[in-house]
XYZ file of C-alpha atoms in Angstrom:
712
model
C 118.817 183.228 132.500
C 121.356 180.402 132.822
C 119.031 178.540 135.200
C 116.216 178.750 132.645
C 118.522 177.612 129.846
C 119.775 174.569 131.817
C 116.187 173.576 132.717
C 115.133 174.002 129.042
C 118.028 171.805 127.877
C 117.025 169.137 130.414
C 113.413 169.348 129.259
C 114.439 168.959 125.617
C 116.606 165.895 126.277
C 113.969 164.217 128.458
C 111.222 165.010 125.913
C 113.329 163.524 123.118
C 114.056 160.422 125.193
C 110.364 160.061 125.926
C 109.485 160.538 122.249
C 112.140 158.038 121.082
C 111.735 155.670 124.024
C 111.403 152.567 121.847
C 114.544 153.466 119.877
C 116.664 153.668 123.044
C 115.145 150.357 124.157
C 115.551 148.491 120.878
C 119.124 149.751 120.367
C 120.251 146.974 122.694
C 119.107 144.389 120.130
C 121.026 143.476 117.008
C 118.520 142.516 114.316
C 114.937 143.380 113.323
C 113.071 140.453 111.814
C 109.529 140.704 110.443
C 107.605 137.484 111.128
C 104.269 136.581 109.543
C 102.202 133.512 110.483
C 98.677 132.406 109.574
C 96.125 132.938 112.323
C 95.456 129.189 112.636
C 99.082 128.476 113.499
C 99.946 131.361 115.852
C 99.152 129.388 119.032
C 101.609 126.630 118.089
C 104.127 129.056 116.597
C 104.253 131.151 119.767
C 105.697 128.147 121.623
C 107.859 126.969 118.726
C 109.410 130.433 118.240
C 110.656 130.445 121.844
C 112.070 126.935 121.505
C 113.975 127.890 118.358
C 115.291 131.051 120.028
C 116.547 129.021 122.970
C 118.186 126.515 120.651
C 120.094 129.240 118.835
C 120.972 131.401 121.848
C 118.672 134.243 120.802
C 116.696 136.690 122.954
C 113.959 138.889 121.523
C 111.127 141.328 122.210
C 107.895 142.133 120.406
C 106.344 145.565 120.863
C 102.648 146.338 120.832
C 101.428 149.927 120.766
C 97.870 150.164 122.022
C 95.936 152.711 119.876
C 95.238 156.029 121.555
C 91.887 157.817 121.820
C 93.594 161.115 120.995
C 96.857 162.074 119.385
C 98.150 163.570 122.668
C 96.758 160.860 124.963
C 99.221 158.891 127.059
C 100.607 156.076 124.913
C 100.290 152.530 126.264
C 103.022 150.107 125.191
C 103.265 146.412 125.882
C 106.666 144.784 125.434
C 106.621 140.997 125.227
C 109.968 139.590 126.292
C 111.746 136.318 125.624
C 115.147 135.884 127.299
C 117.529 133.112 126.573
C 120.070 134.858 128.786
C 118.725 136.923 131.683
C 122.133 138.183 132.877
C 122.657 140.194 129.704
C 119.218 141.804 129.976
C 119.809 142.795 133.619
C 123.141 144.404 132.717
C 121.733 146.238 129.651
C 118.681 147.504 131.555
C 119.628 148.153 135.187
C 116.462 150.258 135.480
C 114.299 147.066 135.083
C 113.786 144.711 137.989
C 112.391 141.318 136.945
C 111.865 137.817 138.261
C 113.820 135.059 136.564
C 112.302 131.752 135.453
C 115.279 129.461 135.939
C 113.688 126.187 134.814
C 111.496 127.393 131.930
C 112.181 128.079 128.251
C 111.885 131.834 128.829
C 114.064 133.171 131.631
C 111.864 136.272 131.900
C 108.974 135.434 134.268
C 107.562 138.873 135.061
C 108.601 142.461 135.753
C 108.774 143.467 139.411
C 109.385 147.117 138.634
C 110.817 149.412 135.959
C 112.019 153.025 135.886
C 111.701 154.642 132.475
C 112.216 158.268 131.507
C 108.950 158.392 129.605
C 105.386 159.569 130.017
C 104.271 156.392 128.236
C 102.620 153.609 130.190
C 104.998 150.677 129.606
C 104.290 147.104 130.652
C 106.793 144.236 130.352
C 105.246 140.790 129.838
C 106.549 137.307 129.050
C 106.188 136.431 125.376
C 103.750 133.635 126.174
C 101.072 136.257 126.900
C 100.979 137.706 123.395
C 97.646 137.188 121.648
C 97.114 135.885 118.106
C 96.245 139.275 116.614
C 99.571 140.755 117.658
C 101.831 137.815 116.759
C 102.722 139.093 113.282
C 105.051 142.054 112.913
C 108.547 143.231 113.751
C 110.624 141.369 116.351
C 113.879 142.695 117.838
C 116.461 139.901 118.257
C 119.778 139.778 120.058
C 122.321 137.196 118.933
C 125.456 136.720 116.866
C 125.333 136.896 113.097
C 125.919 133.152 112.814
C 123.167 132.312 115.354
C 120.748 134.684 113.614
C 121.356 133.094 110.192
C 120.914 129.576 111.607
C 117.751 130.659 113.443
C 116.240 132.193 110.301
C 117.089 129.166 108.203
C 115.355 126.760 110.595
C 112.418 129.139 111.205
C 111.542 129.563 107.519
C 112.357 125.936 106.658
C 109.876 124.423 109.109
C 106.812 123.618 106.985
C 104.702 122.894 110.090
C 105.147 126.497 111.225
C 104.454 128.024 107.817
C 106.227 131.228 108.824
C 107.545 134.008 106.583
C 110.526 135.807 108.159
C 112.439 138.709 106.651
C 115.349 140.720 108.084
C 114.403 144.384 108.032
C 117.587 146.436 107.874
C 115.676 149.686 107.232
C 113.438 149.507 110.305
C 113.238 152.853 112.136
C 111.297 154.173 115.105
C 109.347 157.252 114.026
C 109.140 160.406 116.129
C 105.872 162.071 117.120
C 107.594 165.463 117.274
C 106.583 167.739 114.406
C 109.069 169.889 112.508
C 107.240 172.954 113.831
C 107.620 171.839 117.462
C 111.334 171.165 116.964
C 111.849 174.577 115.396
C 110.012 176.328 118.263
C 112.213 174.543 120.818
C 115.401 175.441 118.922
C 114.179 179.034 118.594
C 113.698 179.291 122.363
C 117.179 177.836 122.939
C 118.750 180.181 120.408
C 117.093 183.211 122.003
C 118.291 182.266 125.475
C 121.819 181.507 124.262
C 121.946 184.876 122.442
C 120.700 186.647 125.568
C 123.317 184.920 127.726
C 126.085 185.803 125.234
C 124.925 189.400 125.380
C 124.962 189.339 129.211
C 128.442 187.833 129.069
C 129.595 190.646 126.791
C 128.303 193.317 129.188
C 129.639 191.532 132.258
C 133.119 190.991 130.817
C 133.240 194.535 129.520
C 133.022 195.729 133.127
C 135.931 193.578 134.301
C 138.760 195.587 132.697
C 139.905 197.366 135.874
C 139.408 194.244 138.020
C 141.563 192.276 135.575
C 144.264 194.927 135.814
C 144.218 194.872 139.608
C 144.348 191.053 139.618
C 147.367 191.162 137.330
C 149.042 193.844 139.432
C 148.825 191.815 142.650
C 150.138 188.680 140.929
C 147.073 186.541 140.177
C 147.570 183.923 137.514
C 145.206 184.404 134.577
C 143.958 180.798 134.715
C 143.294 180.936 138.465
C 141.407 184.227 138.201
C 139.451 183.046 135.123
C 138.496 179.742 136.770
C 137.248 181.544 139.903
C 135.119 184.001 137.926
C 133.716 181.300 135.628
C 132.825 179.079 138.578
C 131.009 181.944 140.305
C 128.966 182.473 137.184
C 128.062 178.814 136.498
C 127.900 176.987 139.847
C 125.070 178.979 141.515
C 122.662 178.538 138.527
C 123.617 174.855 138.440
C 122.826 174.437 142.143
C 119.400 175.953 141.553
C 118.633 174.101 138.301
C 119.648 170.561 139.310
C 117.157 170.211 142.213
C 114.374 171.562 140.002
C 115.265 169.093 137.223
C 115.640 166.178 139.661
C 112.267 166.841 141.254
C 110.569 166.970 137.861
C 112.305 163.777 136.743
C 111.377 161.918 139.912
C 107.749 162.868 139.301
C 107.816 161.652 135.708
C 109.702 158.371 136.157
C 108.040 157.390 139.449
C 111.232 156.610 141.321
C 111.624 153.014 142.548
C 115.365 152.561 143.005
C 118.222 155.068 142.918
C 120.193 152.880 140.519
C 117.251 152.592 138.166
C 116.587 156.335 138.336
C 120.208 157.232 137.506
C 120.271 154.708 134.679
C 117.078 156.109 133.142
C 118.032 159.788 133.536
C 121.764 159.762 132.900
C 121.369 161.334 129.433
C 119.591 164.339 131.013
C 122.290 164.922 133.597
C 125.014 164.496 130.978
C 123.319 167.180 128.848
C 123.029 169.502 131.865
C 126.698 168.913 132.649
C 127.638 169.616 129.046
C 125.702 172.892 129.015
C 127.287 174.040 132.279
C 130.762 173.009 131.057
C 130.276 174.941 127.799
C 129.485 178.196 129.582
C 132.239 177.647 132.145
C 134.815 177.103 129.340
C 133.431 180.080 127.411
C 133.787 182.460 130.358
C 137.180 180.988 131.269
C 138.462 181.502 127.700
C 137.140 185.086 127.517
C 138.795 186.142 130.767
C 142.143 184.513 129.907
C 142.041 186.232 126.504
C 141.226 189.634 128.085
C 143.942 189.087 130.711
C 146.597 188.606 128.076
C 145.379 191.255 125.646
C 144.924 194.358 127.809
C 147.799 196.135 129.476
C 147.680 196.864 133.223
C 148.548 200.584 133.105
C 146.016 201.629 130.415
C 143.303 199.617 132.162
C 143.983 201.260 135.541
C 143.734 204.658 133.848
C 140.272 203.625 132.672
C 141.077 203.319 128.996
C 138.846 200.967 127.018
C 139.141 199.753 123.424
C 137.115 201.706 120.932
C 134.702 199.397 119.100
C 132.508 201.916 117.328
C 132.665 200.080 113.997
C 131.790 196.747 115.606
C 128.940 198.439 117.462
C 127.535 199.851 114.195
C 127.651 196.386 112.580
C 125.975 194.804 115.598
C 123.320 197.514 115.582
C 122.501 196.898 111.931
C 122.209 193.103 112.327
C 120.193 193.220 115.558
C 117.943 195.957 114.142
C 117.124 193.887 111.028
C 116.565 190.728 113.094
C 114.352 192.519 115.602
C 112.189 194.067 112.895
C 111.818 190.745 111.075
C 110.807 188.905 114.262
C 108.372 191.710 115.099
C 106.760 191.407 111.672
C 106.529 187.638 112.040
C 104.936 188.007 115.501
C 102.293 190.419 114.226
C 101.528 188.135 111.246
C 101.235 185.111 113.570
C 98.696 186.736 115.876
C 96.753 188.043 112.868
C 96.552 184.543 111.421
C 95.462 183.112 114.794
C 92.601 185.610 114.973
C 91.625 184.776 111.380
C 91.494 180.996 111.875
C 89.912 181.249 115.327
C 86.767 182.668 113.713
C 86.279 179.349 111.900
C 86.248 177.202 115.040
C 82.410 177.046 115.222
C 82.277 175.690 111.660
C 84.323 172.650 112.667
C 82.111 171.714 115.654
C 79.871 169.691 113.375
C 82.769 167.207 113.055
C 83.005 166.639 116.836
C 81.580 163.096 116.631
C 83.727 162.003 113.722
C 87.289 160.772 114.156
C 90.479 160.369 112.188
C 91.852 156.852 112.240
C 95.575 156.593 111.618
C 96.906 153.312 110.240
C 100.433 152.229 109.457
C 102.501 149.085 108.940
C 106.162 148.025 109.092
C 108.459 149.047 106.257
C 108.944 145.387 105.351
C 105.422 145.322 103.917
C 106.130 148.451 101.887
C 109.130 146.790 100.287
C 107.308 143.514 99.666
C 104.057 143.992 97.733
C 103.154 140.304 97.910
C 103.406 140.253 101.708
C 101.531 143.544 101.962
C 98.644 142.274 99.810
C 98.559 138.969 101.638
C 98.802 140.171 105.231
C 97.860 143.819 105.646
C 95.350 144.536 102.851
C 92.679 141.906 103.801
C 92.538 143.109 107.422
C 92.392 146.819 106.648
C 89.909 146.173 103.844
C 87.623 144.380 106.318
C 88.103 147.212 108.794
C 87.095 149.788 106.185
C 83.972 147.846 105.244
C 82.921 147.320 108.865
C 83.419 150.992 109.717
C 81.497 151.926 106.560
C 78.601 149.775 107.761
C 78.876 151.456 111.174
C 78.309 154.968 109.773
C 81.802 156.198 108.865
C 81.856 158.974 106.255
C 84.162 159.252 103.268
C 85.057 162.659 101.855
C 88.093 162.619 99.615
C 88.800 165.747 97.531
C 92.118 164.938 95.791
C 92.766 168.466 94.537
C 91.537 170.568 97.425
C 94.115 172.794 99.132
C 95.520 171.205 102.281
C 96.877 172.886 105.376
C 100.426 173.943 104.559
C 100.279 172.409 101.070
C 99.330 174.347 97.894
C 96.202 173.164 96.093
C 96.546 171.164 92.891
C 93.237 172.086 91.283
C 93.671 172.074 87.521
C 91.354 172.660 84.606
C 92.793 169.466 83.039
C 91.251 167.455 85.901
C 87.683 166.148 85.866
C 85.270 168.966 86.802
C 88.191 171.382 86.911
C 89.551 169.524 89.915
C 86.542 170.533 92.052
C 85.190 167.125 92.989
C 85.185 164.753 95.947
C 84.545 161.022 96.420
C 81.875 160.324 99.044
C 79.972 157.328 100.388
C 76.308 156.879 101.243
C 76.887 157.821 104.873
C 78.223 161.204 103.810
C 75.096 161.828 101.768
C 73.016 161.382 104.925
C 75.409 163.625 106.838
C 75.530 166.456 104.243
C 71.927 166.200 102.877
C 72.547 168.124 99.593
C 69.530 169.919 98.205
C 67.926 169.398 94.793
C 67.845 172.263 92.246
C 64.309 173.174 93.369
C 65.626 173.529 96.949
C 63.786 170.410 98.050
C 65.233 167.303 99.650
C 67.302 165.267 97.216
C 66.045 161.753 96.613
C 69.068 159.538 96.045
C 68.191 156.501 93.924
C 69.159 153.047 95.112
C 72.441 152.200 93.444
C 73.783 148.818 92.469
C 77.283 148.039 93.667
C 78.545 148.529 90.112
C 77.253 152.092 89.788
C 78.744 155.513 90.577
C 76.461 158.514 90.973
C 77.781 161.963 89.947
C 75.982 164.787 91.768
C 76.946 168.013 90.040
C 75.953 171.658 90.647
C 73.142 172.512 88.218
C 75.182 175.079 86.296
C 78.272 172.857 86.044
C 76.981 170.029 83.898
C 79.683 167.393 83.201
C 81.335 167.558 79.771
C 82.183 164.581 77.620
C 85.772 164.985 78.722
C 84.723 164.872 82.393
C 82.755 161.667 81.789
C 85.657 159.973 80.004
C 88.082 160.835 82.768
C 85.683 159.536 85.429
C 85.242 156.267 83.567
C 89.028 155.931 83.341
C 89.268 156.444 87.137
C 86.525 153.814 87.614
C 88.539 151.239 85.723
C 91.539 151.945 87.981
C 89.568 151.850 91.223
C 87.148 148.999 90.455
C 87.781 145.640 92.089
C 85.820 143.634 89.500
C 86.458 142.941 85.853
C 83.136 144.379 84.694
C 83.285 148.179 84.329
C 80.800 150.044 86.533
C 78.063 152.279 85.230
C 77.786 156.037 85.754
C 74.643 157.958 86.650
C 74.235 161.723 86.865
C 72.039 163.914 89.064
C 71.991 167.727 89.347
C 72.021 169.436 92.740
C 71.404 173.029 93.805
C 74.112 175.563 92.906
C 76.078 177.371 95.573
C 75.946 174.631 98.208
C 78.903 174.147 100.519
C 79.816 170.776 101.917
C 81.450 170.011 105.270
C 84.699 168.146 104.683
C 85.311 166.725 108.199
C 88.920 166.657 107.024
C 91.412 168.139 109.495
C 94.087 168.230 106.772
C 92.128 170.904 104.881
C 93.012 174.577 105.280
C 91.651 175.703 108.620
C 89.614 178.431 106.909
C 87.958 175.904 104.617
C 85.865 173.593 106.741
C 83.410 173.638 103.859
C 83.940 173.463 100.094
C 81.525 175.248 97.803
C 80.115 174.143 94.455
C 81.898 170.797 94.480
C 80.819 167.816 92.393
C 80.162 164.787 94.603
C 81.006 161.310 93.292
C 79.024 158.739 95.256
C 80.859 155.387 95.316
C 80.206 151.997 96.894
C 83.209 151.351 99.137
C 82.714 147.616 99.185
C 83.355 147.458 95.414
C 86.440 149.638 95.415
C 89.871 148.128 94.867
C 91.546 148.167 98.303
C 94.946 149.168 96.948
C 93.583 151.899 94.704
C 93.907 155.601 95.440
C 90.675 155.881 97.460
C 90.020 153.028 99.869
C 93.047 152.103 101.971
C 94.781 155.481 101.515
C 91.752 157.073 103.225
C 92.672 155.122 106.380
C 96.146 156.672 106.303
C 95.479 160.193 105.088
C 92.415 161.064 107.198
C 89.693 161.059 104.531
C 87.596 158.325 106.156
C 85.958 159.191 109.471
C 84.255 156.673 111.755
C 81.340 157.986 113.810
C 81.501 157.770 117.612
C 79.228 158.903 120.450
C 82.088 160.151 122.633
C 85.319 161.166 120.894
C 87.198 161.001 124.220
C 86.565 157.252 124.218
C 86.846 156.711 120.475
C 89.124 153.683 120.657
C 86.902 152.122 123.319
C 83.897 152.372 120.989
C 85.774 151.042 117.933
C 87.939 148.509 119.739
C 85.624 145.582 119.094
C 85.418 146.276 115.352
C 89.184 146.678 115.126
C 89.773 143.415 116.998
C 87.215 141.445 114.960
C 88.919 142.477 111.718
C 92.350 141.684 113.220
C 93.520 145.185 112.242
C 94.678 146.338 115.705
C 98.430 145.914 114.936
C 98.046 148.525 112.193
C 95.926 151.113 114.029
C 98.189 153.786 115.558
C 95.732 156.234 117.083
C 92.185 157.500 116.793
C 91.559 161.215 117.286
C 88.613 163.582 116.978
C 88.546 165.644 113.780
C 87.561 168.689 115.816
C 90.363 168.161 118.343
C 92.939 167.797 115.560
C 91.776 171.118 114.080
C 91.955 172.788 117.490
C 95.469 171.381 117.934
C 96.576 173.048 114.707
C 95.018 176.353 115.705
C 96.722 176.195 119.115
C 100.041 175.545 117.340
C 99.645 178.845 115.465
C 99.023 180.679 118.750
C 101.916 178.955 120.487
C 104.329 179.824 117.686
C 103.147 183.440 117.709
C 103.641 183.586 121.500
C 107.184 182.181 121.242
C 108.035 184.671 118.485
C 106.585 187.468 120.675
C 108.867 186.466 123.570
C 111.842 186.377 121.199
C 110.873 189.785 119.833
C 110.696 191.299 123.347
C 114.074 189.834 124.234
C 115.591 191.289 121.051
C 114.009 194.671 121.850
C 115.691 194.527 125.253
C 119.008 193.599 123.602
C 118.832 196.389 121.037
C 117.979 198.865 123.810
C 121.131 197.785 125.688
C 123.211 197.938 122.496
C 122.017 201.500 121.824
C 122.662 202.496 125.458
C 126.160 200.987 125.521
C 126.980 202.399 122.083
C 126.005 205.935 123.140
C 127.893 205.652 126.437
C 130.990 204.381 124.586
C 130.738 207.313 122.153
C 130.450 209.792 125.045
C 133.369 208.126 126.865
C 135.747 208.291 123.926
C 134.708 211.744 122.686
C 133.578 213.285 125.983
C 136.220 216.030 126.304
C 135.829 217.160 122.683
C 132.052 217.267 123.040
C 132.168 219.231 126.326
C 134.614 221.785 124.934
C 132.473 222.157 121.784
C 129.417 222.901 123.945
C 131.401 225.459 126.037
C 132.525 227.187 122.845
C 128.875 227.688 121.883
C 128.355 225.042 119.235
C 124.785 223.735 118.892
C 123.568 220.170 119.351
C 123.495 219.383 115.631
C 126.957 220.837 115.035
C 128.426 218.765 117.888
C 126.769 215.453 117.031
C 126.220 215.759 113.264
C 128.627 212.926 112.339
C 127.299 210.656 115.082
C 123.649 211.202 114.112
C 124.442 210.706 110.440
C 126.252 207.434 111.201
C 123.402 206.155 113.376
C 120.794 207.225 110.823
C 122.639 205.349 108.056
C 122.948 202.264 110.323
C 119.247 202.239 111.101
C 118.469 202.840 107.428
C 120.600 199.889 106.393
C 118.979 197.706 109.058
C 115.499 198.766 107.892
C 116.494 198.133 104.271
C 117.760 194.637 105.168
C 114.452 193.980 106.910
C 112.425 195.008 103.841
C 114.734 192.954 101.620
C 114.185 189.863 103.771
C 110.399 190.330 103.574
C 110.615 190.571 99.773
C 112.825 187.475 99.608
C 110.535 185.461 101.922
C 108.746 183.608 99.072
C 112.129 182.282 97.888
C 114.105 181.985 101.130
C 112.416 181.400 104.470
C 114.972 182.784 106.878
C 115.670 180.286 109.682
C 112.323 178.585 108.934
C 110.456 181.450 110.597
C 106.673 181.570 110.578
C 105.221 182.354 107.159
C 101.829 184.086 107.043
C 99.097 181.776 105.788
C 98.359 184.007 102.800
C 102.039 184.889 102.333
C 103.529 188.340 102.667
C 100.783 190.145 100.834
C 100.999 193.881 100.131
C 98.780 194.644 103.117
C 100.823 192.559 105.545
C 104.097 193.956 104.158
C 102.868 197.528 104.598
C 101.806 196.853 108.228
C 105.170 195.230 108.936
C 107.039 198.126 107.311
C 105.123 200.720 109.345
C 105.691 198.791 112.585
C 109.393 198.434 111.720
C 109.703 202.116 110.915
C 108.134 202.935 114.292
C 110.664 200.747 116.148
C 113.607 202.288 114.237
C 112.277 205.787 114.927
C 111.958 205.100 118.654
C 115.536 203.794 118.787
C 116.850 206.828 116.897
C 114.886 209.279 119.061
C 116.173 207.471 122.160
C 119.748 208.082 120.985
C 119.005 211.768 120.431
C 117.519 212.117 123.926
C 120.509 210.305 125.466
C 122.940 212.560 123.597
C 120.943 215.626 124.558
C 121.152 214.782 128.259
C 124.930 214.454 128.010
C 125.118 218.283 127.951
C 124.186 218.405 131.676
C 126.907 218.672 134.327
C 129.708 219.597 131.887
C 131.556 221.516 134.569
C 131.643 218.616 137.036
C 132.949 216.237 134.362
C 135.712 218.659 133.367
C 136.737 219.051 137.039
C 136.874 215.249 137.356
C 138.998 214.974 134.214
C 136.414 212.993 132.245
């Protein structure tokens, strides 16, 4: 178990270092500066920026993340390097081997080799190779405060460069790890630690006589404790370290031993810390037991009576086991429920989510955002729209993990969605007479409201829509509104992976057909749809989505803001797999807790028989029945199990208010049906434990004579 724990700790540290690779890299730099230049001047500014950095003793890097075809595809990162001082860089990054350019402006010529603890494909290039589209953005500078201020002053004061430069003190590197993934990892760790603690308790409970003998022959408590602790920790460490080293060598593609150790030192430090913790824990326990227990009582076989502690442990473990069992059952039920909807999502296989983002500097500066980011993403939206991308934006629909906000005060009772002309071709809504709907040609200043025949818009609906038009329209003249009825009862494919997994289609929704080219880019529809996954470009092969859209992204100069492109269908499958994974982890935890509670019951019964053995044997010999002999014990156990079961039911009832330890919550909540199933399963587990105790106590009646002869 300790081997598995150490390997798991190493995996977690290496995964975190991989996930936060850029943060560990950029930590060696002092200041983040966001630089913006016009496209016409980037060629000249690329050279000028290096000259200014050399003049003010500054080194810097610029990072480019190449968009991925899928969310889980291997990330490609290009790091453009300018070094005013190569010696510092070599000392800060001993895992990077590079060729120096002694006579040039930039001392970094090229990378000869690099060892990184990351699954990402990282390339280090001289800054001169950066292209115009990637010049703008965040730069990481190294230099003193005085040099940085002088550099910024000259950079922004040079009218020929026309550069805007802002220090970004709030810049952070975001993690791709979800909260759910983090919780699952911590759950696995907690289960293993609890299991090891339990094993330690059993192991140390068997050392009483050995401790007494060691004390009798003159062993020092510290020497004995250190020997025992080392025997427990060193063998698992000798097994785990080669396994970890082999895995790390495979991931980092070993080039030099120095580079490997530099890249992986955090993993080995974590492994050492875990081993040291369990060594110190065992050492402290043995020293404590050495000093607490007397030699003579221990040699006679006397052990401390911990019946009250055992009852408390039984109650807590019983409640925890039942809760985890209920959560496991609910998780697998939910997986089966959502798995049935997988075929409905296959229609979205050729549509992708495009994820866009931009540095925080632009969020804080509206003028810069509107001047730099908006025009490029607006052009990207329009080009993708012309290429067949579909828009389906239902503001009030219930999202995965987020309650719906549908409200009667909203237009059409909240049951409406904004769509574009491409979606109309994709969905092909039917007319009231069940024939093909003929969509009239719309001017760019018109919106078309397609409503279910029996849900005719009210005057209030129309006024609210017109108010929305004024907010979303990019021109001064207010657009017109047209209305057209469609057949009742139709359901429309959302192609939105953020929707509830059971709701690939929405029924009886009003569709609002808009012209994307006339929408205000910074409104609530257009650019937000590039961030929130409501706008879906069409591709022939989703596995090569970025390859198909690369040209469009480059032509609109939007590539610095495109993070990844992923299939809608694949994103949905990823969410479904997460439900199954979480259920599987909870199932493993549940089985481990079942094993622990079985050991607790066994040890508790054996302790009871040990401390009360003579009285029980004499009672049997005098003719007392099973119930008369064990009445108090059975009553105590029954009450303990009852309290544990009651705590379990109480936790289920309190789930809507308090989610204990962020455990899995059923998708529909703890409904009456799910609560009843959980209660029956819990009652079955408690009954089995109680019956097991009765059987164990019943078997204790055997061989009474032999035990009395032995003095037990």
